[in-house]
Amino acid sequence: MTVAVPPPAAGPRPDRASLVVETADEAIRVFQDRAWGVTAVLPYLEALQAATGQDFSVLARAARASLIYQTGADHLMTRRTLAGFLSGAGVARWEPVIDGHIEACLARLANSDDPDLVRDVSNPLFIGCMRDVFGLDIADEPAFLSHIHHARVFTEPMLRLRELQAVQEAYRYLIAAASEPAAASTADDAPVPLTVALAGGKLPAGVDAATLIASLTVAAHTAAESLSFGLWGLLRDGAPTWADVSRPEWVELHLEGLVRDYPSTLRLYRVAQAETELNDRPVAPGDLAALDIPAINRSLCPH
């Protein structure tokens, strides 16, 4: 049994249960069961505003623009607006630009007197791609990364007031970075950055392009973190692994394992909106399911 929930007891139900989901079959049941949903963050923000007088309007905009918090028609409309940019052909247009950033990062690493795989590869690769592909105005790279760090916890349930204040300031900074489209290349075949591509797109009511791009920037950082975690995993394996990495067949044999074991998103959360069950255990409204992503990955590809 991989769902950690105590057996039901007689009398009043205790505070909400926390269920840990560790297999792909259980995760599929959670995702397909309409009783499970994301945290209702907008009512929570509204209640906090009423109780504290704190203005969370920027964070409310970020929630409306987040693909994680959007539901129904709003989510579908946003995905349709992004579909062309994120299609296979759309991404292929950016491959030479991304490859150029990879080559620059590798050169930086090779020429460094004090090389660091995160500082010299994953961070500058992410920043360079956000400047070009998303069209962000990033004047202060350390500040940009710091705000990304604060903003990325927005998907965690029931954050404290101080944490929400830090998340809101982070989104305020990122929205500003996405508000002024970067100058597009004058080359005839140059791809158009996301800030320009979304300028005429149809978005749901209450969703503006800059806030959507800020939200997507936070989500895109998971790719950089997956790279960082994968590099950390290789370092942890020691010198013999590093000697093997340069072998032509190494990536084909081991890339799946790196993606499986070192994802940047370690947990996803869903909250029960109605009574349901999971693995023959009763689930009450408000119960929390924490999906352990590395464990679920290992259940899919254990070898």
PDB file of C-alpha atoms in Angstrom:
ATOM      1  CA  MET A   1       0.000   0.000   0.000  1.00  0.00           C
ATOM      2  CA  THR A   2       1.537   3.294  -1.021  1.00  0.00           C
ATOM      3  CA  VAL A   3      -1.208   5.702   0.010  1.00  0.00           C
ATOM      4  CA  ALA A   4      -0.442   6.881   3.544  1.00  0.00           C
ATOM      5  CA  VAL A   5      -3.806   7.569   5.154  1.00  0.00           C
ATOM      6  CA  PRO A   6      -4.996   6.366   8.548  1.00  0.00           C
ATOM      7  CA  PRO A   7      -8.024   4.044   8.752  1.00  0.00           C
ATOM      8  CA  PRO A   8     -11.331   5.826   9.342  1.00  0.00           C
ATOM      9  CA  ALA A   9     -12.168   6.332  12.995  1.00  0.00           C
ATOM     10  CA  ALA A  10     -15.495   6.689  14.769  1.00  0.00           C
ATOM     11  CA  GLY A  11     -16.625  10.150  15.804  1.00  0.00           C
ATOM     12  CA  PRO A  12     -15.802  13.539  14.293  1.00  0.00           C
ATOM     13  CA  ARG A  13     -13.344  13.451  11.404  1.00  0.00           C
ATOM     14  CA  PRO A  14      -9.916  14.898  12.357  1.00  0.00           C
ATOM     15  CA  ASP A  15      -8.180  17.633  10.360  1.00  0.00           C
ATOM     16  CA  ARG A  16      -7.735  16.877   6.690  1.00  0.00           C
ATOM     17  CA  ALA A  17      -5.755  13.776   5.831  1.00  0.00           C
ATOM     18  CA  SER A  18      -2.642  13.871   3.708  1.00  0.00           C
ATOM     19  CA  LEU A  19      -2.336  11.090   1.148  1.00  0.00           C
ATOM     20  CA  VAL A  20       1.028  10.286  -0.443  1.00  0.00           C
ATOM     21  CA  VAL A  21       0.659   8.903  -3.979  1.00  0.00           C
ATOM     22  CA  GLU A  22       3.665   6.917  -5.178  1.00  0.00           C
ATOM     23  CA  THR A  23       2.567   4.882  -8.212  1.00  0.00           C
ATOM     24  CA  ALA A  24       1.460   5.821 -11.706  1.00  0.00           C
ATOM     25  CA  ASP A  25      -1.821   3.904 -11.365  1.00  0.00           C
ATOM     26  CA  GLU A  26      -2.767   5.887  -8.264  1.00  0.00           C
ATOM     27  CA  ALA A  27      -1.709   9.169  -9.903  1.00  0.00           C
ATOM     28  CA  ILE A  28      -3.914   8.406 -12.933  1.00  0.00           C
ATOM     29  CA  ARG A  29      -6.879   7.796 -10.638  1.00  0.00           C
ATOM     30  CA  VAL A  30      -6.307  11.134  -8.906  1.00  0.00           C
ATOM     31  CA  PHE A  31      -5.957  13.065 -12.179  1.00  0.00           C
ATOM     32  CA  GLN A  32      -8.997  11.419 -13.784  1.00  0.00           C
ATOM     33  CA  ASP A  33     -11.272  11.702 -10.747  1.00  0.00           C
ATOM     34  CA  ARG A  34     -13.192  14.985 -10.962  1.00  0.00           C
ATOM     35  CA  ALA A  35     -13.443  15.007  -7.160  1.00  0.00           C
ATOM     36  CA  TRP A  36      -9.794  16.086  -7.043  1.00  0.00           C
ATOM     37  CA  GLY A  37      -8.745  19.601  -8.008  1.00  0.00           C
ATOM     38  CA  VAL A  38      -6.161  22.284  -7.399  1.00  0.00           C
ATOM     39  CA  THR A  39      -6.229  24.528  -4.346  1.00  0.00           C
ATOM     40  CA  ALA A  40      -8.862  27.250  -4.649  1.00  0.00           C
ATOM     41  CA  VAL A  41      -6.273  29.998  -4.414  1.00  0.00           C
ATOM     42  CA  LEU A  42      -8.421  33.008  -5.383  1.00  0.00           C
ATOM     43  CA  PRO A  43     -10.915  32.635  -2.485  1.00  0.00           C
ATOM     44  CA  TYR A  44      -7.934  32.145  -0.170  1.00  0.00           C
ATOM     45  CA  LEU A  45      -6.327  35.369  -1.410  1.00  0.00           C
ATOM     46  CA  GLU A  46      -9.613  37.245  -1.092  1.00  0.00           C
ATOM     47  CA  ALA A  47     -10.043  36.037   2.485  1.00  0.00           C
ATOM     48  CA  LEU A  48      -6.498  37.092   3.349  1.00  0.00           C
ATOM     49  CA  GLN A  49      -7.066  40.524   1.821  1.00  0.00           C
ATOM     50  CA  ALA A  50     -10.219  40.997   3.891  1.00  0.00           C
ATOM     51  CA  ALA A  51      -8.531  39.822   7.079  1.00  0.00           C
ATOM     52  CA  THR A  52      -5.213  41.674   6.740  1.00  0.00           C
ATOM     53  CA  GLY A  53      -5.825  44.621   4.421  1.00  0.00           C
ATOM     54  CA  GLN A  54      -2.911  43.401   2.296  1.00  0.00           C
ATOM     55  CA  ASP A  55      -3.353  44.030  -1.436  1.00  0.00           C
ATOM     56  CA  PHE A  56      -2.894  40.752  -3.318  1.00  0.00           C
ATOM     57  CA  SER A  57      -4.194  42.004  -6.672  1.00  0.00           C
ATOM     58  CA  VAL A  58      -0.956  41.165  -8.529  1.00  0.00           C
ATOM     59  CA  LEU A  59      -1.000  37.637  -7.123  1.00  0.00           C
ATOM     60  CA  ALA A  60      -4.663  37.262  -8.099  1.00  0.00           C
ATOM     61  CA  ARG A  61      -3.695  38.231 -11.674  1.00  0.00           C
ATOM     62  CA  ALA A  62      -0.940  35.622 -11.575  1.00  0.00           C
ATOM     63  CA  ALA A  63      -3.399  32.955 -10.407  1.00  0.00           C
ATOM     64  CA  ARG A  64      -5.827  33.779 -13.239  1.00  0.00           C
ATOM     65  CA  ALA A  65      -2.971  33.505 -15.748  1.00  0.00           C
ATOM     66  CA  SER A  66      -1.535  30.262 -14.375  1.00  0.00           C
ATOM     67  CA  LEU A  67      -2.253  27.121 -16.396  1.00  0.00           C
ATOM     68  CA  ILE A  68      -2.139  25.201 -13.115  1.00  0.00           C
ATOM     69  CA  TYR A  69      -4.898  27.245 -11.487  1.00  0.00           C
ATOM     70  CA  GLN A  70      -7.009  27.823 -14.603  1.00  0.00           C
ATOM     71  CA  THR A  71      -9.942  25.496 -15.227  1.00  0.00           C
ATOM     72  CA  GLY A  72     -12.444  24.785 -17.975  1.00  0.00           C
ATOM     73  CA  ALA A  73     -12.840  27.227 -20.836  1.00  0.00           C
ATOM     74  CA  ASP A  74     -10.142  29.633 -19.560  1.00  0.00           C
ATOM     75  CA  HIS A  75      -7.532  26.876 -19.500  1.00  0.00           C
ATOM     76  CA  LEU A  76      -8.510  25.678 -22.979  1.00  0.00           C
ATOM     77  CA  MET A  77      -8.447  29.220 -24.422  1.00  0.00           C
ATOM     78  CA  THR A  78      -4.964  29.861 -23.014  1.00  0.00           C
ATOM     79  CA  ARG A  79      -3.627  26.586 -24.370  1.00  0.00           C
ATOM     80  CA  ARG A  80      -5.037  27.309 -27.808  1.00  0.00           C
ATOM     81  CA  THR A  81      -3.403  30.729 -27.826  1.00  0.00           C
ATOM     82  CA  LEU A  82      -0.035  29.167 -26.946  1.00  0.00           C
ATOM     83  CA  ALA A  83      -0.396  26.166 -29.265  1.00  0.00           C
ATOM     84  CA  GLY A  84       1.328  27.642 -32.304  1.00  0.00           C
ATOM     85  CA  PHE A  85       4.313  28.960 -30.395  1.00  0.00           C
ATOM     86  CA  LEU A  86       4.806  25.689 -28.498  1.00  0.00           C
ATOM     87  CA  SER A  87       4.138  23.353 -31.443  1.00  0.00           C
ATOM     88  CA  GLY A  88       6.876  21.121 -32.797  1.00  0.00           C
ATOM     89  CA  ALA A  89       7.439  23.454 -35.732  1.00  0.00           C
ATOM     90  CA  GLY A  90       7.385  26.506 -33.456  1.00  0.00           C
ATOM     91  CA  VAL A  91      10.004  25.049 -31.132  1.00  0.00           C
ATOM     92  CA  ALA A  92      12.146  23.864 -34.077  1.00  0.00           C
ATOM     93  CA  ARG A  93      12.562  27.472 -35.208  1.00  0.00           C
ATOM     94  CA  TRP A  94      14.291  28.228 -31.913  1.00  0.00           C
ATOM     95  CA  GLU A  95      16.635  25.226 -31.885  1.00  0.00           C
ATOM     96  CA  PRO A  96      19.601  27.071 -33.490  1.00  0.00           C
ATOM     97  CA  VAL A  97      19.255  29.862 -30.916  1.00  0.00           C
ATOM     98  CA  ILE A  98      19.099  27.395 -28.022  1.00  0.00           C
ATOM     99  CA  ASP A  99      22.049  25.414 -29.435  1.00  0.00           C
ATOM    100  CA  GLY A 100      24.023  28.659 -29.590  1.00  0.00           C
ATOM    101  CA  HIS A 101      23.387  29.295 -25.904  1.00  0.00           C
ATOM    102  CA  ILE A 102      24.446  25.733 -25.066  1.00  0.00           C
ATOM    103  CA  GLU A 103      27.725  26.176 -26.959  1.00  0.00           C
ATOM    104  CA  ALA A 104      28.362  29.501 -25.196  1.00  0.00           C
ATOM    105  CA  CYS A 105      27.753  27.915 -21.789  1.00  0.00           C
ATOM    106  CA  LEU A 106      30.085  25.006 -22.547  1.00  0.00           C
ATOM    107  CA  ALA A 107      32.793  27.454 -23.624  1.00  0.00           C
ATOM    108  CA  ARG A 108      32.265  29.445 -20.440  1.00  0.00           C
ATOM    109  CA  LEU A 109      32.602  26.270 -18.383  1.00  0.00           C
ATOM    110  CA  ALA A 110      35.761  25.188 -20.212  1.00  0.00           C
ATOM    111  CA  ASN A 111      37.429  28.589 -19.733  1.00  0.00           C
ATOM    112  CA  SER A 112      36.502  29.077 -16.081  1.00  0.00           C
ATOM    113  CA  ASP A 113      39.197  28.907 -13.413  1.00  0.00           C
ATOM    114  CA  ASP A 114      36.538  27.861 -10.902  1.00  0.00           C
ATOM    115  CA  PRO A 115      33.931  25.974 -12.954  1.00  0.00           C
ATOM    116  CA  ASP A 116      30.465  25.412 -11.551  1.00  0.00           C
ATOM    117  CA  LEU A 117      27.809  23.472 -13.456  1.00  0.00           C
ATOM    118  CA  VAL A 118      24.888  25.512 -12.129  1.00  0.00           C
ATOM    119  CA  ARG A 119      26.486  28.960 -12.258  1.00  0.00           C
ATOM    120  CA  ASP A 120      28.239  28.397 -15.607  1.00  0.00           C
ATOM    121  CA  VAL A 121      25.710  26.178 -17.428  1.00  0.00           C
ATOM    122  CA  SER A 122      22.146  25.765 -16.190  1.00  0.00           C
ATOM    123  CA  ASN A 123      21.547  29.320 -14.920  1.00  0.00           C
ATOM    124  CA  PRO A 124      23.010  31.244 -17.898  1.00  0.00           C
ATOM    125  CA  LEU A 125      21.375  28.792 -20.330  1.00  0.00           C
ATOM    126  CA  PHE A 126      17.976  29.506 -18.767  1.00  0.00           C
ATOM    127  CA  ILE A 127      18.520  33.279 -18.685  1.00  0.00           C
ATOM    128  CA  GLY A 128      19.747  33.399 -22.290  1.00  0.00           C
ATOM    129  CA  CYS A 129      16.772  31.406 -23.543  1.00  0.00           C
ATOM    130  CA  MET A 130      14.306  33.552 -21.581  1.00  0.00           C
ATOM    131  CA  ARG A 131      15.805  36.690 -23.117  1.00  0.00           C
ATOM    132  CA  ASP A 132      15.602  35.368 -26.664  1.00  0.00           C
ATOM    133  CA  VAL A 133      12.743  32.864 -26.782  1.00  0.00           C
ATOM    134  CA  PHE A 134      10.368  34.608 -24.364  1.00  0.00           C
ATOM    135  CA  GLY A 135      11.669  38.116 -25.071  1.00  0.00           C
ATOM    136  CA  LEU A 136      12.201  39.091 -21.423  1.00  0.00           C
ATOM    137  CA  ASP A 137      14.053  42.232 -20.365  1.00  0.00           C
ATOM    138  CA  ILE A 138      16.516  40.874 -17.766  1.00  0.00           C
ATOM    139  CA  ALA A 139      18.809  43.658 -16.565  1.00  0.00           C
ATOM    140  CA  ASP A 140      19.856  42.096 -13.238  1.00  0.00           C
ATOM    141  CA  GLU A 141      20.483  38.348 -13.571  1.00  0.00           C
ATOM    142  CA  PRO A 142      20.938  37.560  -9.825  1.00  0.00           C
ATOM    143  CA  ALA A 143      17.723  39.473  -9.005  1.00  0.00           C
ATOM    144  CA  PHE A 144      15.883  37.636 -11.788  1.00  0.00           C
ATOM    145  CA  LEU A 145      16.939  34.238 -10.420  1.00  0.00           C
ATOM    146  CA  SER A 146      16.061  35.285  -6.870  1.00  0.00           C
ATOM    147  CA  HIS A 147      12.551  36.287  -7.920  1.00  0.00           C
ATOM    148  CA  ILE A 148      12.132  33.009  -9.816  1.00  0.00           C
ATOM    149  CA  HIS A 149      13.068  31.191  -6.588  1.00  0.00           C
ATOM    150  CA  HIS A 150      10.341  33.017  -4.646  1.00  0.00           C
ATOM    151  CA  ALA A 151       7.677  32.778  -7.358  1.00  0.00           C
ATOM    152  CA  ARG A 152       7.985  29.035  -7.921  1.00  0.00           C
ATOM    153  CA  VAL A 153       6.404  28.125  -4.545  1.00  0.00           C
ATOM    154  CA  PHE A 154       3.073  29.663  -5.603  1.00  0.00           C
ATOM    155  CA  THR A 155       1.703  26.221  -6.505  1.00  0.00           C
ATOM    156  CA  GLU A 156       2.221  24.909  -2.965  1.00  0.00           C
ATOM    157  CA  PRO A 157      -1.005  24.840  -0.922  1.00  0.00           C
ATOM    158  CA  MET A 158      -1.896  27.322   1.826  1.00  0.00           C
ATOM    159  CA  LEU A 159       1.221  29.471   1.911  1.00  0.00           C
ATOM    160  CA  ARG A 160       1.758  31.791   4.873  1.00  0.00           C
ATOM    161  CA  LEU A 161       1.184  35.532   4.595  1.00  0.00           C
ATOM    162  CA  ARG A 162       4.907  36.342   4.502  1.00  0.00           C
ATOM    163  CA  GLU A 163       5.493  33.742   1.789  1.00  0.00           C
ATOM    164  CA  LEU A 164       2.648  35.108  -0.321  1.00  0.00           C
ATOM    165  CA  GLN A 165       4.045  38.633  -0.007  1.00  0.00           C
ATOM    166  CA  ALA A 166       7.407  37.398  -1.348  1.00  0.00           C
ATOM    167  CA  VAL A 167       5.664  35.528  -4.185  1.00  0.00           C
ATOM    168  CA  GLN A 168       3.704  38.639  -5.147  1.00  0.00           C
ATOM    169  CA  GLU A 169       6.820  40.830  -5.267  1.00  0.00           C
ATOM    170  CA  ALA A 170       8.505  38.181  -7.409  1.00  0.00           C
ATOM    171  CA  TYR A 171       5.604  38.170  -9.871  1.00  0.00           C
ATOM    172  CA  ARG A 172       5.552  41.974  -9.930  1.00  0.00           C
ATOM    173  CA  TYR A 173       9.208  41.911 -11.034  1.00  0.00           C
ATOM    174  CA  LEU A 174       8.657  39.181 -13.642  1.00  0.00           C
ATOM    175  CA  ILE A 175       5.573  40.869 -15.087  1.00  0.00           C
ATOM    176  CA  ALA A 176       7.600  44.046 -15.535  1.00  0.00           C
ATOM    177  CA  ALA A 177      10.310  42.037 -17.343  1.00  0.00           C
ATOM    178  CA  ALA A 178       7.671  40.709 -19.754  1.00  0.00           C
ATOM    179  CA  SER A 179       5.821  43.991 -20.256  1.00  0.00           C
ATOM    180  CA  GLU A 180       8.198  45.561 -22.777  1.00  0.00           C
ATOM    181  CA  PRO A 181       8.729  43.224 -25.759  1.00  0.00           C
ATOM    182  CA  ALA A 182      12.374  42.791 -26.713  1.00  0.00           C
ATOM    183  CA  ALA A 183      13.477  44.052 -30.095  1.00  0.00           C
ATOM    184  CA  ALA A 184      12.870  41.292 -32.626  1.00  0.00           C
ATOM    185  CA  SER A 185      15.576  40.297 -35.084  1.00  0.00           C
ATOM    186  CA  THR A 186      15.361  41.958 -38.474  1.00  0.00           C
ATOM    187  CA  ALA A 187      16.272  38.744 -40.308  1.00  0.00           C
ATOM    188  CA  ASP A 188      13.456  37.495 -42.538  1.00  0.00           C
ATOM    189  CA  ASP A 189      13.533  33.979 -41.072  1.00  0.00           C
ATOM    190  CA  ALA A 190      14.061  35.027 -37.428  1.00  0.00           C
ATOM    191  CA  PRO A 191      11.524  33.493 -35.007  1.00  0.00           C
ATOM    192  CA  VAL A 192       9.254  35.840 -33.062  1.00  0.00           C
ATOM    193  CA  PRO A 193       9.655  35.848 -29.261  1.00  0.00           C
ATOM    194  CA  LEU A 194       6.706  34.984 -27.048  1.00  0.00           C
ATOM    195  CA  THR A 195       6.187  38.603 -25.942  1.00  0.00           C
ATOM    196  CA  VAL A 196       5.498  39.514 -29.576  1.00  0.00           C
ATOM    197  CA  ALA A 197       3.648  36.309 -30.498  1.00  0.00           C
ATOM    198  CA  LEU A 198       1.071  36.848 -27.746  1.00  0.00           C
ATOM    199  CA  ALA A 199       0.480  40.523 -28.535  1.00  0.00           C
ATOM    200  CA  GLY A 200      -2.582  39.765 -30.675  1.00  0.00           C
ATOM    201  CA  GLY A 201      -3.616  36.521 -29.022  1.00  0.00           C
ATOM    202  CA  LYS A 202      -7.034  35.885 -27.535  1.00  0.00           C
ATOM    203  CA  LEU A 203      -6.758  35.313 -23.786  1.00  0.00           C
ATOM    204  CA  PRO A 204      -9.410  34.749 -21.107  1.00  0.00           C
ATOM    205  CA  ALA A 205     -10.980  37.713 -19.339  1.00  0.00           C
ATOM    206  CA  GLY A 206      -8.694  38.973 -16.586  1.00  0.00           C
ATOM    207  CA  VAL A 207      -5.566  37.469 -18.189  1.00  0.00           C
ATOM    208  CA  ASP A 208      -2.988  39.760 -19.791  1.00  0.00           C
ATOM    209  CA  ALA A 209      -0.045  38.613 -21.902  1.00  0.00           C
ATOM    210  CA  ALA A 210       2.706  39.904 -19.573  1.00  0.00           C
ATOM    211  CA  THR A 211       1.287  38.070 -16.542  1.00  0.00           C
ATOM    212  CA  LEU A 212       0.837  34.873 -18.554  1.00  0.00           C
ATOM    213  CA  ILE A 213       4.451  35.093 -19.756  1.00  0.00           C
ATOM    214  CA  ALA A 214       5.625  35.665 -16.163  1.00  0.00           C
ATOM    215  CA  SER A 215       3.761  32.528 -15.101  1.00  0.00           C
ATOM    216  CA  LEU A 216       5.216  30.537 -18.014  1.00  0.00           C
ATOM    217  CA  THR A 217       8.705  31.800 -17.123  1.00  0.00           C
ATOM    218  CA  VAL A 218       8.351  30.363 -13.625  1.00  0.00           C
ATOM    219  CA  ALA A 219       7.129  27.075 -15.101  1.00  0.00           C
ATOM    220  CA  ALA A 220       9.977  27.031 -17.655  1.00  0.00           C
ATOM    221  CA  HIS A 221      12.518  27.265 -14.860  1.00  0.00           C
ATOM    222  CA  THR A 222      11.693  23.648 -14.012  1.00  0.00           C
ATOM    223  CA  ALA A 223      13.714  22.690 -17.107  1.00  0.00           C
ATOM    224  CA  ALA A 224      16.772  24.503 -15.745  1.00  0.00           C
ATOM    225  CA  GLU A 225      16.291  22.896 -12.343  1.00  0.00           C
ATOM    226  CA  SER A 226      15.925  19.449 -13.879  1.00  0.00           C
ATOM    227  CA  LEU A 227      19.260  20.040 -15.607  1.00  0.00           C
ATOM    228  CA  SER A 228      20.821  21.146 -12.306  1.00  0.00           C
ATOM    229  CA  PHE A 229      19.447  18.137 -10.427  1.00  0.00           C
ATOM    230  CA  GLY A 230      20.620  15.802 -13.179  1.00  0.00           C
ATOM    231  CA  LEU A 231      24.128  17.256 -13.035  1.00  0.00           C
ATOM    232  CA  TRP A 232      24.073  16.904  -9.253  1.00  0.00           C
ATOM    233  CA  GLY A 233      23.058  13.268  -9.652  1.00  0.00           C
ATOM    234  CA  LEU A 234      25.971  12.635 -12.000  1.00  0.00           C
ATOM    235  CA  LEU A 235      28.368  14.285  -9.579  1.00  0.00           C
ATOM    236  CA  ARG A 236      26.999  12.180  -6.748  1.00  0.00           C
ATOM    237  CA  ASP A 237      27.711   9.030  -8.748  1.00  0.00           C
ATOM    238  CA  GLY A 238      31.418   9.935  -8.791  1.00  0.00           C
ATOM    239  CA  ALA A 239      34.372   9.922 -11.163  1.00  0.00           C
ATOM    240  CA  PRO A 240      33.652   6.629 -12.986  1.00  0.00           C
ATOM    241  CA  THR A 241      30.301   8.005 -14.158  1.00  0.00           C
ATOM    242  CA  TRP A 242      31.911  11.215 -15.419  1.00  0.00           C
ATOM    243  CA  ALA A 243      34.424   9.181 -17.387  1.00  0.00           C
ATOM    244  CA  ASP A 244      31.574   7.296 -19.059  1.00  0.00           C
ATOM    245  CA  VAL A 245      29.457  10.369 -19.888  1.00  0.00           C
ATOM    246  CA  SER A 246      31.568  11.191 -22.934  1.00  0.00           C
ATOM    247  CA  ARG A 247      30.966   7.763 -24.499  1.00  0.00           C
ATOM    248  CA  PRO A 248      28.684   8.035 -27.589  1.00  0.00           C
ATOM    249  CA  GLU A 249      26.081   5.593 -26.282  1.00  0.00           C
ATOM    250  CA  TRP A 250      25.915   6.935 -22.722  1.00  0.00           C
ATOM    251  CA  VAL A 251      23.101   9.459 -23.251  1.00  0.00           C
ATOM    252  CA  GLU A 252      20.902   6.932 -25.044  1.00  0.00           C
ATOM    253  CA  LEU A 253      21.294   4.454 -22.187  1.00  0.00           C
ATOM    254  CA  HIS A 254      21.031   6.809 -19.209  1.00  0.00           C
ATOM    255  CA  LEU A 255      19.039   9.918 -20.100  1.00  0.00           C
ATOM    256  CA  GLU A 256      15.738   8.288 -19.138  1.00  0.00           C
ATOM    257  CA  GLY A 257      17.134   7.471 -15.701  1.00  0.00           C
ATOM    258  CA  LEU A 258      18.240  11.069 -15.124  1.00  0.00           C
ATOM    259  CA  VAL A 259      14.845  12.444 -16.121  1.00  0.00           C
ATOM    260  CA  ARG A 260      13.136   9.823 -13.967  1.00  0.00           C
ATOM    261  CA  ASP A 261      15.165  10.287 -10.785  1.00  0.00           C
ATOM    262  CA  TYR A 262      15.939  14.035 -10.773  1.00  0.00           C
ATOM    263  CA  PRO A 263      12.817  15.978 -11.784  1.00  0.00           C
ATOM    264  CA  SER A 264      12.617  19.560 -10.573  1.00  0.00           C
ATOM    265  CA  THR A 265       8.999  19.060  -9.509  1.00  0.00           C
ATOM    266  CA  LEU A 266       9.260  16.655  -6.591  1.00  0.00           C
ATOM    267  CA  ARG A 267       5.616  16.962  -5.489  1.00  0.00           C
ATOM    268  CA  LEU A 268       2.312  17.882  -7.110  1.00  0.00           C
ATOM    269  CA  TYR A 269      -0.704  18.569  -4.918  1.00  0.00           C
ATOM    270  CA  ARG A 270      -4.414  18.002  -5.390  1.00  0.00           C
ATOM    271  CA  VAL A 271      -7.211  18.805  -2.932  1.00  0.00           C
ATOM    272  CA  ALA A 272     -10.403  16.754  -2.687  1.00  0.00           C
ATOM    273  CA  GLN A 273     -13.396  18.902  -3.644  1.00  0.00           C
ATOM    274  CA  ALA A 274     -15.934  16.186  -2.823  1.00  0.00           C
ATOM    275  CA  GLU A 275     -16.133  12.791  -1.158  1.00  0.00           C
ATOM    276  CA  THR A 276     -14.334  10.059  -3.079  1.00  0.00           C
ATOM    277  CA  GLU A 277     -12.012   7.131  -2.437  1.00  0.00           C
ATOM    278  CA  LEU A 278      -8.481   6.101  -3.288  1.00  0.00           C
ATOM    279  CA  ASN A 279      -7.292   2.510  -2.920  1.00  0.00           C
ATOM    280  CA  ASP A 280     -10.496   1.641  -1.064  1.00  0.00           C
ATOM    281  CA  ARG A 281      -9.865   4.364   1.509  1.00  0.00           C
ATOM    282  CA  PRO A 282     -12.466   7.100   2.048  1.00  0.00           C
ATOM    283  CA  VAL A 283     -11.472  10.615   1.077  1.00  0.00           C
ATOM    284  CA  ALA A 284     -13.275  13.656   2.493  1.00  0.00           C
ATOM    285  CA  PRO A 285     -13.498  17.165   1.016  1.00  0.00           C
ATOM    286  CA  GLY A 286     -10.359  19.067   1.928  1.00  0.00           C
ATOM    287  CA  ASP A 287      -8.090  16.005   2.078  1.00  0.00           C
ATOM    288  CA  LEU A 288      -4.765  16.561   0.342  1.00  0.00           C
ATOM    289  CA  ALA A 289      -3.055  14.236  -2.147  1.00  0.00           C
ATOM    290  CA  ALA A 290       0.703  14.745  -2.479  1.00  0.00           C
ATOM    291  CA  LEU A 291       1.975  13.065  -5.643  1.00  0.00           C
ATOM    292  CA  ASP A 292       5.587  11.938  -5.226  1.00  0.00           C
ATOM    293  CA  ILE A 293       6.884  12.487  -8.773  1.00  0.00           C
ATOM    294  CA  PRO A 294      10.224  10.590  -8.534  1.00  0.00           C
ATOM    295  CA  ALA A 295       8.432   7.596  -7.008  1.00  0.00           C
ATOM    296  CA  ILE A 296       5.718   7.712  -9.685  1.00  0.00           C
ATOM    297  CA  ASN A 297       8.412   7.902 -12.377  1.00  0.00           C
ATOM    298  CA  ARG A 298      10.178   4.874 -10.918  1.00  0.00           C
ATOM    299  CA  SER A 299       6.907   2.922 -10.918  1.00  0.00           C
ATOM    300  CA  LEU A 300       6.654   3.618 -14.680  1.00  0.00           C
ATOM    301  CA  CYS A 301      10.236   2.712 -15.577  1.00  0.00           C
ATOM    302  CA  PRO A 302      11.831   0.868 -12.639  1.00  0.00           C
ATOM    303  CA  HIS A 303      14.868  -0.333 -14.584  1.00  0.00           C
TER     304      HIS A 303
END
